[in-house]
CSV table of C-alpha atoms in Angstrom, one decimal:
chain,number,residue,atom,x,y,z
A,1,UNK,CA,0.0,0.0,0.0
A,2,UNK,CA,2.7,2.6,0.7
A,3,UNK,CA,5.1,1.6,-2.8
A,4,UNK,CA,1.4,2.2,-4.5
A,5,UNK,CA,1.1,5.7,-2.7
A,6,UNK,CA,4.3,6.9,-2.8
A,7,UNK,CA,4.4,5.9,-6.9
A,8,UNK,CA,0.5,7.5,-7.4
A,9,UNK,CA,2.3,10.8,-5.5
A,10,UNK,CA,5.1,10.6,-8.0
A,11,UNK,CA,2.9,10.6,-10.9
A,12,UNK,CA,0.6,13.4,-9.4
A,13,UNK,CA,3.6,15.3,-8.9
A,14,UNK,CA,5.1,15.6,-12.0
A,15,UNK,CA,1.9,16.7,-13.7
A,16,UNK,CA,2.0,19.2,-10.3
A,17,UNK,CA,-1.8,18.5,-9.7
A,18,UNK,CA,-1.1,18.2,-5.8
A,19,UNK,CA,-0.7,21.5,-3.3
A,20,UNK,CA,1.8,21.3,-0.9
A,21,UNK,CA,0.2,19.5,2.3
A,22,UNK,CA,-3.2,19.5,0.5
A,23,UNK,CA,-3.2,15.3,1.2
A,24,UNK,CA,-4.5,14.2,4.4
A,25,UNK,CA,-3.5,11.0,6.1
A,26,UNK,CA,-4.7,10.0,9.0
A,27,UNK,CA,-2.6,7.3,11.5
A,28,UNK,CA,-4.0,6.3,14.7
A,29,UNK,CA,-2.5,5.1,18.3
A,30,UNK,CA,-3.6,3.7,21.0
A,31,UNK,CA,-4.6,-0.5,20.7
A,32,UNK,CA,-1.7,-3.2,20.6
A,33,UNK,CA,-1.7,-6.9,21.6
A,34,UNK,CA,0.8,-8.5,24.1
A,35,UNK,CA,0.9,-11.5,26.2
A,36,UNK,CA,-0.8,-11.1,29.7
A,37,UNK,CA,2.3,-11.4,31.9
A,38,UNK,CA,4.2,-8.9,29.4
A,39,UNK,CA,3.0,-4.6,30.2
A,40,UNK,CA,4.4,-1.7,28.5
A,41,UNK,CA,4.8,1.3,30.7
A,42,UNK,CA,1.1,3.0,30.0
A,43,UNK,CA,-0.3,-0.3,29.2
A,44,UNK,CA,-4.2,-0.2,30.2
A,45,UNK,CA,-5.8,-3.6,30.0
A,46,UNK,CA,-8.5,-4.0,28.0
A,47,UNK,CA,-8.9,-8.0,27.3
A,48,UNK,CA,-7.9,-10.5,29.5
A,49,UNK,CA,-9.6,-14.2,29.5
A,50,UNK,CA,-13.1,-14.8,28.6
A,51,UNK,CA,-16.0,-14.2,30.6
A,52,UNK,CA,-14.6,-11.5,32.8
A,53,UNK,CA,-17.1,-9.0,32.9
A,54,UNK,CA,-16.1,-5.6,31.4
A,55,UNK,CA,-18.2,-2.7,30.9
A,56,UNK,CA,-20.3,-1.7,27.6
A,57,UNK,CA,-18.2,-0.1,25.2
A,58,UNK,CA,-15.2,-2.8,25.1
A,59,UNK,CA,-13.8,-5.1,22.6
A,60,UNK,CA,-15.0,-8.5,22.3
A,61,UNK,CA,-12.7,-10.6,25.2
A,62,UNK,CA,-10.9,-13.2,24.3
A,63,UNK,CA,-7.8,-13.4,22.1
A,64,UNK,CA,-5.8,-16.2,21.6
A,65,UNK,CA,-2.3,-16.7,19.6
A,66,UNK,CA,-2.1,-19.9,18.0
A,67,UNK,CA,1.2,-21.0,18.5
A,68,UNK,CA,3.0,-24.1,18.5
A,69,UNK,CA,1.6,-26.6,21.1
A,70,UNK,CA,-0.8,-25.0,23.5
A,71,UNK,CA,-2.9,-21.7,22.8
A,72,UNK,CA,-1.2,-18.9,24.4
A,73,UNK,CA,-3.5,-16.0,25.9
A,74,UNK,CA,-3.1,-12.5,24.5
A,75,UNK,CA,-4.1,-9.6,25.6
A,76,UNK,CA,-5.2,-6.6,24.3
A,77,UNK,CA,-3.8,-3.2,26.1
A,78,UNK,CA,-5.0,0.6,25.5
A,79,UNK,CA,-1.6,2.8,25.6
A,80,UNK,CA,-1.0,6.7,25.1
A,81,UNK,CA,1.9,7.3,27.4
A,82,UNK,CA,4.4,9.5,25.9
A,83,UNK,CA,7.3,6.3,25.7
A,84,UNK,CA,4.6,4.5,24.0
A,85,UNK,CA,3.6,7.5,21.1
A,86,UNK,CA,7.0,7.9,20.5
A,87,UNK,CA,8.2,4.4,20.3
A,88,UNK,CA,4.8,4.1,17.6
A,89,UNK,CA,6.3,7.5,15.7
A,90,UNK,CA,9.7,6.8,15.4
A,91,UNK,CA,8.8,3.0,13.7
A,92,UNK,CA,5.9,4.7,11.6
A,93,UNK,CA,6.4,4.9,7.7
A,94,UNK,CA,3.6,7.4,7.7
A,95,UNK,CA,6.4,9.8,9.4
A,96,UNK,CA,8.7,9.1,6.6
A,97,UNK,CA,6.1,10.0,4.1
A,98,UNK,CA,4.9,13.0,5.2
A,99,UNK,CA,8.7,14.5,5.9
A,100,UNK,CA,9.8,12.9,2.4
A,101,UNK,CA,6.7,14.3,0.2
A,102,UNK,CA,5.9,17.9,0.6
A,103,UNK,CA,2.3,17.0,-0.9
A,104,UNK,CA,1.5,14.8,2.7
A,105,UNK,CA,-0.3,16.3,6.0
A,106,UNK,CA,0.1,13.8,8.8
A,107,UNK,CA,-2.5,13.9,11.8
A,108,UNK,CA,-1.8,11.2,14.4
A,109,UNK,CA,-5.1,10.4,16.7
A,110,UNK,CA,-5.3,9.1,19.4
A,111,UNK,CA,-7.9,6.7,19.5
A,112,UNK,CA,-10.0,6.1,22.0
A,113,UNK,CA,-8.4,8.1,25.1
A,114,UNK,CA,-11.3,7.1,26.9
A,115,UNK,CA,-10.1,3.0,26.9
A,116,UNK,CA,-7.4,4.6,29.6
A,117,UNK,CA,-9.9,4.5,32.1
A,118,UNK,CA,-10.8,1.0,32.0
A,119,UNK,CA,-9.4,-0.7,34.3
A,120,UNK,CA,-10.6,2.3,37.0
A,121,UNK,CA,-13.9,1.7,36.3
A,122,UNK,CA,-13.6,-2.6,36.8
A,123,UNK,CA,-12.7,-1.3,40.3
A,124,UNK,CA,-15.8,0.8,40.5
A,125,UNK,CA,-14.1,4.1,40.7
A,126,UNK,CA,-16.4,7.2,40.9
A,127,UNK,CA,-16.8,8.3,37.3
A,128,UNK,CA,-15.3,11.9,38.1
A,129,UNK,CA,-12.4,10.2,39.5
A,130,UNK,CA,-12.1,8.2,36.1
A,131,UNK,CA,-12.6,11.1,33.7
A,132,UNK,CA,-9.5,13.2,35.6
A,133,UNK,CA,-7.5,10.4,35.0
A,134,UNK,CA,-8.6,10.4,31.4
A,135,UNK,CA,-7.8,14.1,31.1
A,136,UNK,CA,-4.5,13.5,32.6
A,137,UNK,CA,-3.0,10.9,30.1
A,138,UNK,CA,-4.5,12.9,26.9
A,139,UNK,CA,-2.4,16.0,28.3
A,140,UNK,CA,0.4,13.5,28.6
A,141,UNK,CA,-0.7,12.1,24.8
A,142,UNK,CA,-0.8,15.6,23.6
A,143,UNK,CA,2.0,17.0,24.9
A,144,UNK,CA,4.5,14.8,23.2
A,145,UNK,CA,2.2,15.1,19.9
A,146,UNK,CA,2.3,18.9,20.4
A,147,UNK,CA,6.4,18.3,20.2
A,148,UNK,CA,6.2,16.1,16.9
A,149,UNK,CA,4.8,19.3,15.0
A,150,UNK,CA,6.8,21.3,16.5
A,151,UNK,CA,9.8,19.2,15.1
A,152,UNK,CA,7.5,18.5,11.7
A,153,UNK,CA,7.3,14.7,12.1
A,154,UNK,CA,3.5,15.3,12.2
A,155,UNK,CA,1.6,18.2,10.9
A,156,UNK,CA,-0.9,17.8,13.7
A,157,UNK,CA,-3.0,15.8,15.9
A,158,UNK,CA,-6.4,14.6,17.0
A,159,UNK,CA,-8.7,12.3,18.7
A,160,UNK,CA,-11.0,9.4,17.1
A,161,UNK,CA,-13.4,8.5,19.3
A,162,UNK,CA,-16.6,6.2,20.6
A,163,UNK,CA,-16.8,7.9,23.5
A,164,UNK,CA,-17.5,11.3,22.1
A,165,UNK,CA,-21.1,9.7,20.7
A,166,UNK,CA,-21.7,8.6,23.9
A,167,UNK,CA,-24.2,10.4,26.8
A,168,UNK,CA,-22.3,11.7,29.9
A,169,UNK,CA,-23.9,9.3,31.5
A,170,UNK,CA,-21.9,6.2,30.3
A,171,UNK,CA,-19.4,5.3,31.9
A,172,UNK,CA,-17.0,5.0,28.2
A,173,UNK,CA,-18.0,9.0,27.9
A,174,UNK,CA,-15.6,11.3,26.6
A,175,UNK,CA,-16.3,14.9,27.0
A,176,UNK,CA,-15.1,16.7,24.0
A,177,UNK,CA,-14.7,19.9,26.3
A,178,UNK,CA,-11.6,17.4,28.3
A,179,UNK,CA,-10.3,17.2,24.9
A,180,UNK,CA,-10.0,20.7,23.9
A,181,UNK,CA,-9.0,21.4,27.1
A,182,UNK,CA,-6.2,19.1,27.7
A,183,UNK,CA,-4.9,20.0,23.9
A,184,UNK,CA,-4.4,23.8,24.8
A,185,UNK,CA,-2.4,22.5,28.2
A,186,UNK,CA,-0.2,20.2,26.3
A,187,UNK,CA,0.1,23.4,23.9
A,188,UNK,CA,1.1,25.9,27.0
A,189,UNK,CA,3.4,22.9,28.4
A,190,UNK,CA,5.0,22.8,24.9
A,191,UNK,CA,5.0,26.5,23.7
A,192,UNK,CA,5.0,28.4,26.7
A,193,UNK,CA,6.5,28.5,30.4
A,194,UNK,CA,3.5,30.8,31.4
A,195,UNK,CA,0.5,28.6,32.1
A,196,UNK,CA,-1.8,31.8,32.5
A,197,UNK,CA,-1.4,32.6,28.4
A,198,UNK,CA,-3.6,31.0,25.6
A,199,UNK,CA,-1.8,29.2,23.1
A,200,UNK,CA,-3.2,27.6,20.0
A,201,UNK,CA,-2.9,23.7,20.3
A,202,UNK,CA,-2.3,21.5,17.2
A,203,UNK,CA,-5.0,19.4,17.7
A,204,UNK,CA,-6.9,19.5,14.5
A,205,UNK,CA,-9.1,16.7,14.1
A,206,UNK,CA,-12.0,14.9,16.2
A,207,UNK,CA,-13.7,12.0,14.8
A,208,UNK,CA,-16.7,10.6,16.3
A,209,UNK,CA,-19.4,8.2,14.8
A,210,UNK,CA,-22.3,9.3,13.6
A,211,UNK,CA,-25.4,7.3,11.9
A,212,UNK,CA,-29.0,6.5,12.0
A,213,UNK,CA,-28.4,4.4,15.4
A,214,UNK,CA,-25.7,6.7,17.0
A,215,UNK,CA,-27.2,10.5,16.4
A,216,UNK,CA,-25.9,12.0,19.7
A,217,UNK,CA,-22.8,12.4,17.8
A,218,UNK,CA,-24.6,15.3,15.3
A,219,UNK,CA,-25.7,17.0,18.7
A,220,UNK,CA,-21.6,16.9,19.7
A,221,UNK,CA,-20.0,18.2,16.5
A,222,UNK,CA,-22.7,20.8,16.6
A,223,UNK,CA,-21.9,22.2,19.5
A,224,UNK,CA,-18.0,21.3,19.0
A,225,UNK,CA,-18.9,23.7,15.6
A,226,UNK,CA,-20.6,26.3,17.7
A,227,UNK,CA,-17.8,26.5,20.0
A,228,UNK,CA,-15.0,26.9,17.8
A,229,UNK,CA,-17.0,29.5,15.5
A,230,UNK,CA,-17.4,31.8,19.0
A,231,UNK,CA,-14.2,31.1,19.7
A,232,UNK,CA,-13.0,32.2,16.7
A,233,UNK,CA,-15.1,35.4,16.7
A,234,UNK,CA,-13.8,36.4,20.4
A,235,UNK,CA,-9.9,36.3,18.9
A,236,UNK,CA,-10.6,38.7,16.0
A,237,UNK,CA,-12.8,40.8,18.3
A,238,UNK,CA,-9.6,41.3,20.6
């Protein structure tokens, strides 16, 4: 798939149909598979052996490797640590093509920020206390994305998300105001000593579902819309 983009970008190129940074690719980060006794730093478990009960919004639960001899479990972990986004950028060919071909914008997502509060939640943590955690580790996420741009590895960042669809009331909820909010920290962590100033994140890109079964999500990017636009209209008024 990549020798047949970078050879369709070739062609485009020398017929110079293709603005510089006009093609959008999208990576994502987040989900990786690992045997049970074997954690990453950041690793959130999500799977673990069937018929443990995990609240609505997870994956399926049971993965097994089928190795030589006896099935070995796997299982599946949620990480956004910074170790673990940089570890996942550095390997990436998607970096590679968008520093090599001035035609490519890469936005990294992190998907799912809301799987980091999994585990919290099979311990019956207050929600609150689970959606501060959640905020915490997409600061941590976005703060090392923030750097990327900075250093043009990415061209910006963003969240793709099930959560976003879903009612504050469920307990796989993301608030889309944490995510704004914890992209302009990781932008004043990044850009500027002073935590008091505004500074413009990188964060460019939400993606949520919406369809005929999941419409909360057209309520969220309206108001997302809404408060962007107002946004917008309070910088040019000052």
């Amino acid at each position: 798939g990549m020798t047949d983009a970078i050879m369709y970008l070739n062609n485009q190129n020398q017929k110079k149909d293709i603005a510089d940074r006009s093609l959008q690719v999208v990576g994502k980060i987040s989900y990786r598979t690992g045997a049970i006794d074997t954690r990453l730093d950041g690793d959130v478990l999500q799977e673990e052996e069937e018929g443990d009960d995990y609240p609505t919004g997870t994956l399926k639960s049971t993965i097994k490797n089928q190795g030589e001899g006896e099935n070995s479990s796997q299982a599946v972990y949620h990480n956004i640590s910074s170790s673990y986004i940089s570890e996942t950028l550095n390997k990436s060919p998607l970096v590679e093509l968008h520093q090599d071909r001035p035609e490519v914008n890469l936005v990294y997502c992190t998907h799912n920020p809301e799987a980091q509060g999994m585990e919290l939640l099979t311990k019956g943590a207050p929600l609150e206390d689970v959606r501060h955690h959640v905020r915490e580790r997409m600061v941590e996420a976005f703060t090392t994305l923030e750097r990327n741009v900075v250093e043009k590895r990415v061209g910006s960042y963003g969240v793709c998300s099930n959560g976003l669809s879903l009612p504050s009331s469920h307990p796989m909820h993301l608030s889309w105001e944490d995510v704004l909010s914890a992209a302009s920290e990781a932008a004043r962590n990044v850009h500027d000593d002073d935590k008091s100033k505004s500074t413009v994140a990188n964060l460019s890109t939400l993606q949520l579902p919406i369809n005929l079964l999941e419409t909360y999500g057209l309520k969220v990017a309206t108001r997302i819309k809404e408060h962007l636009a107002a946004s917008s209209l309070h910088e040019e008024e000052n």
